[in-house]
């Protein structure tokens, strides 16, 4: 936890994050051991987030990737 500068509001939050990290480490180790992928997983600063938390904060809809971004306006003609 100290390696990534994590500071938590209380012991309950620290324990929750520790358990999430522990679960993620177990997943990483089992993936690396059993996988025949050309890559390996490793621990990083996101190891203290659950899968759902990571998705919510990093896989959001990005309007800049959408061809109909917020800078584009549709004009409807009245006849």
Coordinates of C-alpha atoms in Angstrom, one line a residue:
X1 CA 0.0 0.0 0.0
X2 CA 2.8 2.4 0.8
X3 CA 4.4 1.9 -2.6
X4 CA 1.5 3.6 -4.3
X5 CA 1.0 6.3 -1.6
X6 CA -2.4 5.0 -0.5
X7 CA -4.0 6.8 2.4
X8 CA -7.4 5.7 3.7
X9 CA -9.9 7.4 5.9
X10 CA -10.0 4.6 8.5
X11 CA -9.0 1.0 9.3
X12 CA -12.2 -0.4 7.8
X13 CA -11.4 1.2 4.4
X14 CA -7.8 0.1 4.6
X15 CA -8.9 -3.5 5.3
X16 CA -11.4 -3.4 2.4
X17 CA -8.7 -2.2 0.0
X18 CA -6.2 -4.7 1.3
X19 CA -8.7 -7.6 0.7
X20 CA -9.4 -6.3 -2.8
X21 CA -5.6 -6.1 -3.5
X22 CA -5.1 -9.6 -2.1
X23 CA -7.9 -10.9 -4.4
X24 CA -6.4 -9.2 -7.4
X25 CA -2.9 -10.6 -6.6
X26 CA -4.4 -14.1 -6.4
X27 CA -6.1 -13.5 -9.8
X28 CA -2.8 -12.2 -11.3
X29 CA -0.8 -15.1 -10.0
X30 CA -3.3 -17.7 -11.2
X31 CA -3.5 -16.0 -14.7
X32 CA 0.2 -15.9 -15.0
X33 CA 0.7 -19.5 -13.9
X34 CA -2.1 -21.0 -16.0
X35 CA -2.1 -18.8 -19.1
X36 CA -0.4 -19.4 -22.3
X37 CA -0.8 -15.7 -23.3
X38 CA 2.2 -13.8 -24.8
X39 CA 1.9 -11.4 -21.8
X40 CA 1.9 -11.5 -18.1
X41 CA -0.2 -9.5 -15.6
X42 CA 1.5 -7.4 -12.9
X43 CA 0.5 -5.4 -9.9
X44 CA 0.1 -1.6 -10.4
X45 CA -1.6 1.3 -8.8
X46 CA -5.0 0.0 -9.7
X47 CA -4.6 -3.2 -7.7
X48 CA -6.6 -1.6 -4.8
X49 CA -9.7 -1.1 -7.0
X50 CA -12.3 -3.7 -7.6
X51 CA -13.0 -4.7 -11.2
X52 CA -16.3 -2.7 -11.0
X53 CA -14.5 0.4 -9.7
X54 CA -11.8 0.2 -12.3
X55 CA -14.4 -0.1 -15.1
X56 CA -16.5 2.8 -13.8
X57 CA -13.5 5.1 -13.6
X58 CA -11.6 4.1 -16.8
X59 CA -14.1 2.7 -19.3
X60 CA -16.5 5.6 -19.5
X61 CA -18.1 6.7 -22.7
X62 CA -15.9 9.2 -24.4
X63 CA -17.6 11.8 -26.6
X64 CA -14.4 12.6 -28.4
X65 CA -14.3 9.1 -29.9
X66 CA -17.9 9.4 -31.1
X67 CA -18.4 10.8 -34.6
X68 CA -21.5 12.6 -33.3
X69 CA -19.7 14.4 -30.6
X70 CA -21.1 17.3 -28.6
X71 CA -19.6 19.7 -31.1
X72 CA -21.9 18.3 -33.8
X73 CA -25.4 19.6 -34.0
X74 CA -28.2 18.2 -36.2
X75 CA -30.3 20.7 -37.9
X76 CA -33.9 19.7 -38.7
X77 CA -35.4 21.6 -41.6
X78 CA -39.1 22.6 -41.4
X79 CA -41.0 22.6 -44.6

